[in-house]
PDB file of C-alpha atoms in Angstrom:
ATOM      1  CA  MET A   8     112.232  96.681-144.515  1.00  0.00           C
ATOM      2  CA  SER A   9     108.837  95.979-145.616  1.00  0.00           C
ATOM      3  CA  HIS A  10     107.581  92.392-146.091  1.00  0.00           C
ATOM      4  CA  ALA A  11     104.652  91.551-148.546  1.00  0.00           C
ATOM      5  CA  LEU A  12     103.540  88.502-146.444  1.00  0.00           C
ATOM      6  CA  THR A  13      99.992  88.594-144.905  1.00  0.00           C
ATOM      7  CA  PHE A  14      99.041  86.658-141.952  1.00  0.00           C
ATOM      8  CA  PRO A  15      95.676  85.734-140.466  1.00  0.00           C
ATOM      9  CA  VAL A  16      95.822  86.798-136.804  1.00  0.00           C
ATOM     10  CA  PRO A  17      94.234  84.091-134.387  1.00  0.00           C
ATOM     11  CA  SER A  18      91.250  85.555-132.686  1.00  0.00           C
ATOM     12  CA  ALA A  19      91.564  86.526-128.966  1.00  0.00           C
ATOM     13  CA  VAL A  20      88.093  84.935-128.408  1.00  0.00           C
ATOM     14  CA  GLY A  21      86.617  81.745-128.973  1.00  0.00           C
ATOM     15  CA  SER A  22      87.067  78.166-128.011  1.00  0.00           C
ATOM     16  CA  LEU A  23      90.459  76.324-127.891  1.00  0.00           C
ATOM     17  CA  ASP A  24      89.422  74.202-130.958  1.00  0.00           C
ATOM     18  CA  GLN A  25      88.847  77.479-132.820  1.00  0.00           C
ATOM     19  CA  TYR A  26      92.346  78.795-131.891  1.00  0.00           C
ATOM     20  CA  ILE A  27      94.009  75.621-133.069  1.00  0.00           C
ATOM     21  CA  GLN A  28      92.190  75.688-136.379  1.00  0.00           C
ATOM     22  CA  SER A  29      93.131  79.455-136.915  1.00  0.00           C
ATOM     23  CA  VAL A  30      96.811  78.804-136.254  1.00  0.00           C
ATOM     24  CA  ASN A  31      96.973  75.783-138.298  1.00  0.00           C
ATOM     25  CA  ARG A  32      95.731  77.964-141.252  1.00  0.00           C
ATOM     26  CA  ILE A  33      98.646  80.522-140.859  1.00  0.00           C
ATOM     27  CA  PRO A  34     101.048  79.580-143.818  1.00  0.00           C
ATOM     28  CA  LEU A  35     104.587  78.466-143.028  1.00  0.00           C
ATOM     29  CA  LEU A  36     107.510  80.374-143.922  1.00  0.00           C
ATOM     30  CA  THR A  37     109.946  79.516-146.443  1.00  0.00           C
ATOM     31  CA  GLU A  38     113.678  79.691-145.547  1.00  0.00           C
ATOM     32  CA  LYS A  39     114.359  82.847-147.140  1.00  0.00           C
ATOM     33  CA  GLU A  40     111.302  84.600-145.804  1.00  0.00           C
ATOM     34  CA  GLU A  41     112.203  83.488-142.270  1.00  0.00           C
ATOM     35  CA  SER A  42     115.764  84.680-142.802  1.00  0.00           C
ATOM     36  CA  ASP A  43     114.768  87.992-143.966  1.00  0.00           C
ATOM     37  CA  LEU A  44     112.262  88.489-141.159  1.00  0.00           C
ATOM     38  CA  ALA A  45     114.691  87.314-138.573  1.00  0.00           C
ATOM     39  CA  ARG A  46     117.406  89.687-139.896  1.00  0.00           C
ATOM     40  CA  SER A  47     114.886  92.564-139.930  1.00  0.00           C
ATOM     41  CA  LEU A  48     114.058  91.889-136.302  1.00  0.00           C
ATOM     42  CA  ARG A  49     117.769  91.503-135.239  1.00  0.00           C
ATOM     43  CA  ASP A  50     119.213  94.629-137.198  1.00  0.00           C
ATOM     44  CA  GLU A  51     116.204  96.868-137.098  1.00  0.00           C
ATOM     45  CA  GLY A  52     114.197  95.777-134.119  1.00  0.00           C
ATOM     46  CA  ASP A  53     111.190  95.170-136.430  1.00  0.00           C
ATOM     47  CA  VAL A  54     108.375  94.306-134.230  1.00  0.00           C
ATOM     48  CA  GLU A  55     105.936  93.384-137.090  1.00  0.00           C
ATOM     49  CA  ALA A  56     108.833  90.852-138.375  1.00  0.00           C
ATOM     50  CA  ALA A  57     108.685  89.250-134.800  1.00  0.00           C
ATOM     51  CA  ARG A  58     104.943  89.024-134.817  1.00  0.00           C
ATOM     52  CA  LYS A  59     105.134  87.228-138.302  1.00  0.00           C
ATOM     53  CA  LEU A  60     107.904  84.767-136.846  1.00  0.00           C
ATOM     54  CA  VAL A  61     105.826  84.068-133.869  1.00  0.00           C
ATOM     55  CA  LEU A  62     102.439  83.516-135.678  1.00  0.00           C
ATOM     56  CA  SER A  63     103.998  81.152-138.268  1.00  0.00           C
ATOM     57  CA  HIS A  64     105.289  78.921-135.459  1.00  0.00           C
ATOM     58  CA  LEU A  65     102.189  78.723-133.218  1.00  0.00           C
ATOM     59  CA  ARG A  66     101.209  75.473-134.725  1.00  0.00           C
ATOM     60  CA  VAL A  67     104.514  73.981-133.473  1.00  0.00           C
ATOM     61  CA  VAL A  68     103.570  75.084-129.804  1.00  0.00           C
ATOM     62  CA  VAL A  69     100.159  73.375-130.114  1.00  0.00           C
ATOM     63  CA  ALA A  70     101.758  70.181-131.288  1.00  0.00           C
ATOM     64  CA  ILE A  71     104.485  70.144-128.573  1.00  0.00           C
ATOM     65  CA  ALA A  72     101.853  71.045-125.879  1.00  0.00           C
ATOM     66  CA  ARG A  73      99.664  68.288-126.809  1.00  0.00           C
ATOM     67  CA  GLY A  74     102.459  65.865-125.820  1.00  0.00           C
ATOM     68  CA  TYR A  75     102.162  66.899-122.252  1.00  0.00           C
ATOM     69  CA  LEU A  76      98.446  66.464-121.673  1.00  0.00           C
ATOM     70  CA  GLY A  77      99.160  63.249-119.535  1.00  0.00           C
ATOM     71  CA  TYR A  78     100.037  65.581-116.754  1.00  0.00           C
ATOM     72  CA  GLY A  79      96.440  66.563-116.133  1.00  0.00           C
ATOM     73  CA  LEU A  80      96.958  70.249-116.825  1.00  0.00           C
ATOM     74  CA  PRO A  81      94.646  72.324-119.177  1.00  0.00           C
ATOM     75  CA  HIS A  82      95.860  72.217-122.875  1.00  0.00           C
ATOM     76  CA  SER A  83      95.202  75.958-123.221  1.00  0.00           C
ATOM     77  CA  ASP A  84      97.561  76.768-120.459  1.00  0.00           C
ATOM     78  CA  LEU A  85     100.252  74.490-121.673  1.00  0.00           C
ATOM     79  CA  ILE A  86     100.004  76.222-125.206  1.00  0.00           C
ATOM     80  CA  GLN A  87     100.189  79.664-123.397  1.00  0.00           C
ATOM     81  CA  GLU A  88     103.433  78.633-121.698  1.00  0.00           C
ATOM     82  CA  GLY A  89     104.819  77.332-124.757  1.00  0.00           C
ATOM     83  CA  ASN A  90     103.967  80.530-126.646  1.00  0.00           C
ATOM     84  CA  VAL A  91     106.114  82.424-124.078  1.00  0.00           C
ATOM     85  CA  GLY A  92     108.868  79.970-124.769  1.00  0.00           C
ATOM     86  CA  LEU A  93     108.342  80.576-128.556  1.00  0.00           C
ATOM     87  CA  MET A  94     108.513  84.467-128.045  1.00  0.00           C
ATOM     88  CA  LYS A  95     111.919  84.062-126.133  1.00  0.00           C
ATOM     89  CA  ALA A  96     113.235  81.935-128.958  1.00  0.00           C
ATOM     90  CA  VAL A  97     112.378  84.493-131.735  1.00  0.00           C
ATOM     91  CA  LYS A  98     113.955  87.264-129.465  1.00  0.00           C
ATOM     92  CA  ARG A  99     117.247  85.325-129.398  1.00  0.00           C
ATOM     93  CA  PHE A 100     117.104  83.673-132.690  1.00  0.00           C
ATOM     94  CA  ASP A 101     120.192  84.343-135.002  1.00  0.00           C
ATOM     95  CA  PRO A 102     119.515  83.587-138.690  1.00  0.00           C
ATOM     96  CA  ASP A 103     123.283  83.322-139.384  1.00  0.00           C
ATOM     97  CA  ARG A 104     123.796  80.229-137.478  1.00  0.00           C
ATOM     98  CA  GLY A 105     122.385  78.031-140.273  1.00  0.00           C
ATOM     99  CA  VAL A 106     119.568  76.497-138.404  1.00  0.00           C
ATOM    100  CA  ARG A 107     115.844  77.103-138.882  1.00  0.00           C
ATOM    101  CA  LEU A 108     113.809  78.803-136.233  1.00  0.00           C
ATOM    102  CA  VAL A 109     111.798  75.765-135.544  1.00  0.00           C
ATOM    103  CA  SER A 110     114.715  73.740-134.532  1.00  0.00           C
ATOM    104  CA  PHE A 111     115.958  76.489-132.077  1.00  0.00           C
ATOM    105  CA  ALA A 112     112.534  77.203-130.576  1.00  0.00           C
ATOM    106  CA  ILE A 113     111.819  73.724-129.611  1.00  0.00           C
ATOM    107  CA  HIS A 114     114.196  74.008-126.550  1.00  0.00           C
ATOM    108  CA  TRP A 115     112.491  77.158-125.338  1.00  0.00           C
ATOM    109  CA  ILE A 116     108.999  75.952-125.890  1.00  0.00           C
ATOM    110  CA  LYS A 117     109.749  72.669-123.851  1.00  0.00           C
ATOM    111  CA  ALA A 118     111.556  74.521-121.297  1.00  0.00           C
ATOM    112  CA  GLU A 119     108.566  76.936-120.486  1.00  0.00           C
ATOM    113  CA  ILE A 120     106.093  73.968-120.537  1.00  0.00           C
ATOM    114  CA  HIS A 121     108.385  71.906-118.189  1.00  0.00           C
ATOM    115  CA  GLU A 122     108.615  74.892-115.654  1.00  0.00           C
ATOM    116  CA  TYR A 123     105.018  75.305-115.743  1.00  0.00           C
ATOM    117  CA  ILE A 124     104.348  71.586-115.123  1.00  0.00           C
ATOM    118  CA  VAL A 125     106.891  71.269-112.285  1.00  0.00           C
ATOM    119  CA  LYS A 126     105.412  74.255-110.591  1.00  0.00           C
ATOM    120  CA  ASN A 127     101.567  73.139-110.883  1.00  0.00           C
ATOM    121  CA  TRP A 128     101.462  69.355-111.038  1.00  0.00           C
ATOM    122  CA  ARG A 129     100.498  68.172-107.604  1.00  0.00           C
ATOM    123  CA  LEU A 130     102.560  65.060-107.537  1.00  0.00           C
ATOM    124  CA  VAL A 131     105.796  66.561-108.370  1.00  0.00           C
ATOM    125  CA  LYS A 132     107.568  67.209-105.000  1.00  0.00           C
ATOM    126  CA  ILE A 133     111.131  65.734-105.562  1.00  0.00           C
ATOM    127  CA  ALA A 134     111.783  67.265-108.927  1.00  0.00           C
ATOM    128  CA  THR A 135     113.855  70.084-107.649  1.00  0.00           C
ATOM    129  CA  THR A 136     117.316  69.497-109.345  1.00  0.00           C
ATOM    130  CA  LYS A 137     118.013  69.375-113.034  1.00  0.00           C
ATOM    131  CA  ALA A 138     118.763  65.474-112.881  1.00  0.00           C
ATOM    132  CA  GLN A 139     115.256  64.954-111.041  1.00  0.00           C
ATOM    133  CA  ARG A 140     113.581  66.938-113.595  1.00  0.00           C
ATOM    134  CA  LYS A 141     115.163  65.125-116.304  1.00  0.00           C
ATOM    135  CA  LEU A 142     113.963  61.785-114.539  1.00  0.00           C
ATOM    136  CA  PHE A 143     110.301  63.243-114.291  1.00  0.00           C
ATOM    137  CA  PHE A 144     110.081  63.958-117.984  1.00  0.00           C
ATOM    138  CA  ASN A 145     111.766  60.989-119.341  1.00  0.00           C
ATOM    139  CA  LEU A 146     110.633  58.119-117.097  1.00  0.00           C
ATOM    140  CA  ARG A 147     107.578  57.193-119.122  1.00  0.00           C
ATOM    141  CA  SER A 148     109.349  57.307-122.286  1.00  0.00           C
ATOM    142  CA  MET A 149     112.340  55.216-121.103  1.00  0.00           C
ATOM    143  CA  ARG A 150     110.290  52.401-119.813  1.00  0.00           C
ATOM    144  CA  ARG A 151     110.216  49.239-121.886  1.00  0.00           C
ATOM    145  CA  SER A 152     106.708  48.300-120.774  1.00  0.00           C
ATOM    146  CA  SER A 153     103.979  49.365-118.492  1.00  0.00           C
ATOM    147  CA  ASN A 154     105.099  46.899-115.817  1.00  0.00           C
ATOM    148  CA  THR A 155     106.935  47.962-112.547  1.00  0.00           C
ATOM    149  CA  LEU A 156     110.626  48.608-113.291  1.00  0.00           C
ATOM    150  CA  GLN A 157     113.003  45.692-112.607  1.00  0.00           C
ATOM    151  CA  GLY A 158     116.247  45.986-110.828  1.00  0.00           C
ATOM    152  CA  ASP A 159     118.468  46.132-113.621  1.00  0.00           C
ATOM    153  CA  GLU A 160     116.157  48.718-115.434  1.00  0.00           C
ATOM    154  CA  VAL A 161     116.271  50.955-112.362  1.00  0.00           C
ATOM    155  CA  ILE A 162     120.023  50.891-112.140  1.00  0.00           C
ATOM    156  CA  ALA A 163     120.522  51.627-116.014  1.00  0.00           C
ATOM    157  CA  MET A 164     118.102  54.372-115.862  1.00  0.00           C
ATOM    158  CA  ALA A 165     119.476  56.026-112.740  1.00  0.00           C
ATOM    159  CA  GLU A 166     123.001  55.994-114.187  1.00  0.00           C
ATOM    160  CA  HIS A 167     121.835  57.321-117.518  1.00  0.00           C
ATOM    161  CA  LEU A 168     120.000  60.046-115.852  1.00  0.00           C
ATOM    162  CA  GLY A 169     122.607  60.869-113.054  1.00  0.00           C
ATOM    163  CA  VAL A 170     120.197  60.186-110.222  1.00  0.00           C
ATOM    164  CA  LYS A 171     120.128  57.601-107.443  1.00  0.00           C
ATOM    165  CA  PRO A 172     118.054  54.197-107.927  1.00  0.00           C
ATOM    166  CA  GLU A 173     115.845  55.078-104.958  1.00  0.00           C
ATOM    167  CA  GLU A 174     114.918  58.214-106.710  1.00  0.00           C
ATOM    168  CA  VAL A 175     113.803  56.469-109.849  1.00  0.00           C
ATOM    169  CA  ARG A 176     111.855  54.042-107.691  1.00  0.00           C
ATOM    170  CA  GLU A 177     110.268  57.007-105.683  1.00  0.00           C
ATOM    171  CA  MET A 178     109.298  58.693-108.904  1.00  0.00           C
ATOM    172  CA  GLU A 179     107.870  55.792-110.490  1.00  0.00           C
ATOM    173  CA  THR A 180     105.636  55.317-107.457  1.00  0.00           C
ATOM    174  CA  ARG A 181     104.462  58.901-107.731  1.00  0.00           C
ATOM    175  CA  LEU A 182     103.709  58.708-111.381  1.00  0.00           C
ATOM    176  CA  SER A 183     101.967  55.345-111.186  1.00  0.00           C
ATOM    177  CA  GLY A 184      99.862  56.079-108.049  1.00  0.00           C
ATOM    178  CA  GLY A 185      96.450  57.666-108.143  1.00  0.00           C
ATOM    179  CA  ASP A 186      94.995  60.208-105.913  1.00  0.00           C
ATOM    180  CA  VAL A 187      92.892  58.779-102.958  1.00  0.00           C
ATOM    181  CA  ALA A 188      89.936  61.110-101.755  1.00  0.00           C
ATOM    182  CA  LEU A 189      90.230  62.063 -98.239  1.00  0.00           C
ATOM    183  CA  GLU A 190      86.371  61.884 -97.828  1.00  0.00           C
ATOM    184  CA  ALA A 191      83.909  59.364 -99.268  1.00  0.00           C
ATOM    185  CA  GLY A 192      81.950  60.551-102.122  1.00  0.00           C
ATOM    186  CA  PRO A 193      78.231  61.216-102.122  1.00  0.00           C
ATOM    187  CA  ASP A 194      77.625  57.937-104.010  1.00  0.00           C
ATOM    188  CA  ASP A 195      79.759  55.625-101.806  1.00  0.00           C
ATOM    189  CA  ASP A 196      78.530  52.986 -99.839  1.00  0.00           C
ATOM    190  CA  GLU A 197      77.474  54.149 -96.090  1.00  0.00           C
ATOM    191  CA  GLU A 198      79.752  51.540 -94.535  1.00  0.00           C
ATOM    192  CA  ARG A 199      82.780  52.479 -96.500  1.00  0.00           C
ATOM    193  CA  PHE A 200      85.605  54.264 -94.665  1.00  0.00           C
ATOM    194  CA  ALA A 201      87.443  57.072 -96.223  1.00  0.00           C
ATOM    195  CA  PRO A 202      90.809  58.198 -94.806  1.00  0.00           C
ATOM    196  CA  ILE A 203      89.209  61.024 -92.939  1.00  0.00           C
ATOM    197  CA  ALA A 204      87.632  58.271 -90.764  1.00  0.00           C
ATOM    198  CA  TYR A 205      90.712  56.659 -89.414  1.00  0.00           C
ATOM    199  CA  LEU A 206      93.653  59.113 -90.056  1.00  0.00           C
ATOM    200  CA  ALA A 207      94.867  60.439 -86.642  1.00  0.00           C
ATOM    201  CA  ASP A 208      95.815  64.086 -86.414  1.00  0.00           C
ATOM    202  CA  PRO A 209      98.945  64.370 -84.277  1.00  0.00           C
ATOM    203  CA  HIS A 210      98.313  68.108 -83.688  1.00  0.00           C
ATOM    204  CA  ALA A 211      94.691  67.968 -82.340  1.00  0.00           C
ATOM    205  CA  GLU A 212      95.512  69.240 -78.876  1.00  0.00           C
ATOM    206  CA  PRO A 213      92.809  71.794 -78.025  1.00  0.00           C
ATOM    207  CA  SER A 214      95.126  74.855 -77.561  1.00  0.00           C
ATOM    208  CA  GLU A 215      96.604  74.091 -80.931  1.00  0.00           C
ATOM    209  CA  VAL A 216      93.364  73.789 -82.628  1.00  0.00           C
ATOM    210  CA  ILE A 217      92.105  77.122 -81.282  1.00  0.00           C
ATOM    211  CA  ALA A 218      95.384  78.834 -82.427  1.00  0.00           C
ATOM    212  CA  GLN A 219      95.123  77.319 -85.939  1.00  0.00           C
ATOM    213  CA  ARG A 220      91.428  78.419 -86.042  1.00  0.00           C
ATOM    214  CA  GLN A 221      92.703  81.927 -85.092  1.00  0.00           C
ATOM    215  CA  TYR A 222      95.362  81.863 -87.608  1.00  0.00           C
ATOM    216  CA  ALA A 223      93.305  80.679 -90.346  1.00  0.00           C
ATOM    217  CA  HIS A 224      90.626  83.601 -89.544  1.00  0.00           C
ATOM    218  CA  LEU A 225      93.460  86.153 -89.809  1.00  0.00           C
ATOM    219  CA  GLN A 226      94.665  84.652 -93.070  1.00  0.00           C
ATOM    220  CA  ASP A 227      91.028  84.651 -94.475  1.00  0.00           C
ATOM    221  CA  GLU A 228      90.657  88.330 -93.568  1.00  0.00           C
ATOM    222  CA  GLY A 229      94.156  89.160 -94.979  1.00  0.00           C
ATOM    223  CA  LEU A 230      92.924  87.386 -98.338  1.00  0.00           C
ATOM    224  CA  HIS A 231      89.909  89.403 -98.364  1.00  0.00           C
ATOM    225  CA  THR A 232      91.720  92.667 -97.582  1.00  0.00           C
ATOM    226  CA  ALA A 233      94.193  91.756-100.491  1.00  0.00           C
ATOM    227  CA  LEU A 234      91.422  91.073-102.895  1.00  0.00           C
ATOM    228  CA  ALA A 235      89.540  94.445-102.055  1.00  0.00           C
ATOM    229  CA  LYS A 236      92.815  96.265-103.119  1.00  0.00           C
ATOM    230  CA  LEU A 237      92.624  95.118-106.473  1.00  0.00           C
ATOM    231  CA  ASP A 238      90.470  96.497-109.451  1.00  0.00           C
ATOM    232  CA  ASP A 239      87.292  94.698-110.232  1.00  0.00           C
ATOM    233  CA  ARG A 240      88.938  92.982-113.548  1.00  0.00           C
ATOM    234  CA  SER A 241      92.099  91.757-111.507  1.00  0.00           C
ATOM    235  CA  ARG A 242      89.975  90.517-108.707  1.00  0.00           C
ATOM    236  CA  THR A 243      87.664  88.714-110.981  1.00  0.00           C
ATOM    237  CA  ILE A 244      90.467  86.802-112.643  1.00  0.00           C
ATOM    238  CA  VAL A 245      92.304  85.925-109.503  1.00  0.00           C
ATOM    239  CA  GLN A 246      89.039  84.501-108.121  1.00  0.00           C
ATOM    240  CA  ARG A 247      87.966  82.641-111.199  1.00  0.00           C
ATOM    241  CA  ARG A 248      91.553  81.291-111.697  1.00  0.00           C
ATOM    242  CA  TRP A 249      92.439  80.340-107.990  1.00  0.00           C
ATOM    243  CA  LEU A 250      89.430  80.688-105.747  1.00  0.00           C
ATOM    244  CA  ALA A 251      86.551  79.124-107.626  1.00  0.00           C
ATOM    245  CA  ASP A 252      84.457  76.446-106.065  1.00  0.00           C
ATOM    246  CA  GLY A 253      84.326  74.377-109.294  1.00  0.00           C
ATOM    247  CA  GLU A 254      86.666  74.015-112.165  1.00  0.00           C
ATOM    248  CA  ALA A 255      89.043  76.998-112.542  1.00  0.00           C
ATOM    249  CA  ALA A 256      88.604  79.106-115.589  1.00  0.00           C
ATOM    250  CA  THR A 257      91.540  78.909-118.207  1.00  0.00           C
ATOM    251  CA  LEU A 258      93.470  81.808-119.808  1.00  0.00           C
ATOM    252  CA  HIS A 259      91.627  81.458-123.043  1.00  0.00           C
ATOM    253  CA  GLU A 260      88.203  81.568-121.485  1.00  0.00           C
ATOM    254  CA  LEU A 261      88.814  84.525-119.584  1.00  0.00           C
ATOM    255  CA  ALA A 262      90.404  86.212-122.595  1.00  0.00           C
ATOM    256  CA  ALA A 263      87.345  85.420-124.634  1.00  0.00           C
ATOM    257  CA  GLU A 264      85.101  87.095-121.911  1.00  0.00           C
ATOM    258  CA  TYR A 265      87.249  90.349-121.801  1.00  0.00           C
ATOM    259  CA  GLY A 266      88.241  90.430-125.521  1.00  0.00           C
ATOM    260  CA  VAL A 267      91.959  90.479-124.914  1.00  0.00           C
ATOM    261  CA  SER A 268      94.611  87.924-125.540  1.00  0.00           C
ATOM    262  CA  ALA A 269      95.419  85.145-123.267  1.00  0.00           C
ATOM    263  CA  GLU A 270      98.882  86.645-122.657  1.00  0.00           C
ATOM    264  CA  ARG A 271      97.224  89.831-121.421  1.00  0.00           C
ATOM    265  CA  ILE A 272      95.259  87.844-118.939  1.00  0.00           C
ATOM    266  CA  ARG A 273      98.359  86.040-117.708  1.00  0.00           C
ATOM    267  CA  GLN A 274     100.051  89.461-117.306  1.00  0.00           C
ATOM    268  CA  ILE A 275      97.131  91.014-115.338  1.00  0.00           C
ATOM    269  CA  GLU A 276      97.085  87.712-113.074  1.00  0.00           C
ATOM    270  CA  ALA A 277     100.709  87.864-112.439  1.00  0.00           C
ATOM    271  CA  LYS A 278     100.541  91.467-111.471  1.00  0.00           C
ATOM    272  CA  ALA A 279      97.536  90.973-109.230  1.00  0.00           C
ATOM    273  CA  MET A 280      99.290  88.115-107.502  1.00  0.00           C
ATOM    274  CA  GLN A 281     102.380  90.094-106.727  1.00  0.00           C
ATOM    275  CA  LYS A 282     100.255  92.799-105.330  1.00  0.00           C
ATOM    276  CA  MET A 283      98.350  90.431-103.196  1.00  0.00           C
ATOM    277  CA  ARG A 284     101.493  89.036-101.816  1.00  0.00           C
ATOM    278  CA  SER A 285     102.829  92.315-100.988  1.00  0.00           C
ATOM    279  CA  GLN A 286      99.655  93.043 -99.012  1.00  0.00           C
ATOM    280  CA  LEU A 287      99.712  89.681 -97.141  1.00  0.00           C
ATOM    281  CA  ALA A 288     103.189  90.424 -96.138  1.00  0.00           C
ATOM    282  CA  GLU A 289     102.202  93.648 -94.521  1.00  0.00           C
ATOM    283  CA  LEU A 290      99.309  92.025 -92.531  1.00  0.00           C
ATOM    284  CA  ALA A 291     101.681  89.168 -91.262  1.00  0.00           C
TER     285      ALA A 291
END
């Protein structure tokens, strides 16, 4: 089945702003166009139909990802994860259910973004159950004000989300608390003490220190060995993404440098990390 629709493809290179402008220029599908494309994909496995369905909904992913910027993760990475959810939704979409793709896709887009945030946000350590994840993503929106939650609010929220009141209080503390630098910054007053100056180390016994240093040395050698097993491109991507001294490179930045899509960079990264884990396991 052929389709007369033409779609401008977002460039694989360029800045995030250029990408967003590009996807916002892609025309929306009418209900009939969407239905025809979805049936072509479902009945004939038409890859081109799938591409058009995905492209026409990229702006939806951008809008949803923008709502999660408060968690401190790169907007481009949130968009990339949301795009994965969109592709899963397109694959599973049934036009005969009587709903538009956008309504069906929102769940899959948010699910992928939620999973990414939970895996990467440094403060989320208790969000391991479905109820706790629901608490994590709903606590801010359910609060009546920016003030500390009162007893009745805590109880009501706990009952609504199916968690314990103490879990609500702990999550609120995690979300409202800021990071404290372990060491004083270069501009801090000389007399100011950072935690590094007064926090005791219960494992500072000399033999343990030596053992830990030997273990760290072996781990460092193992990392270098694992990196050496990668091809040049994979090694550079892993180093830029996870081992950079400064700010880590985003998927879109690397995609622009290599002239490929952000999804391709993500695939290379995942394959490289899997290969490194196997190599480190052999050295353990």
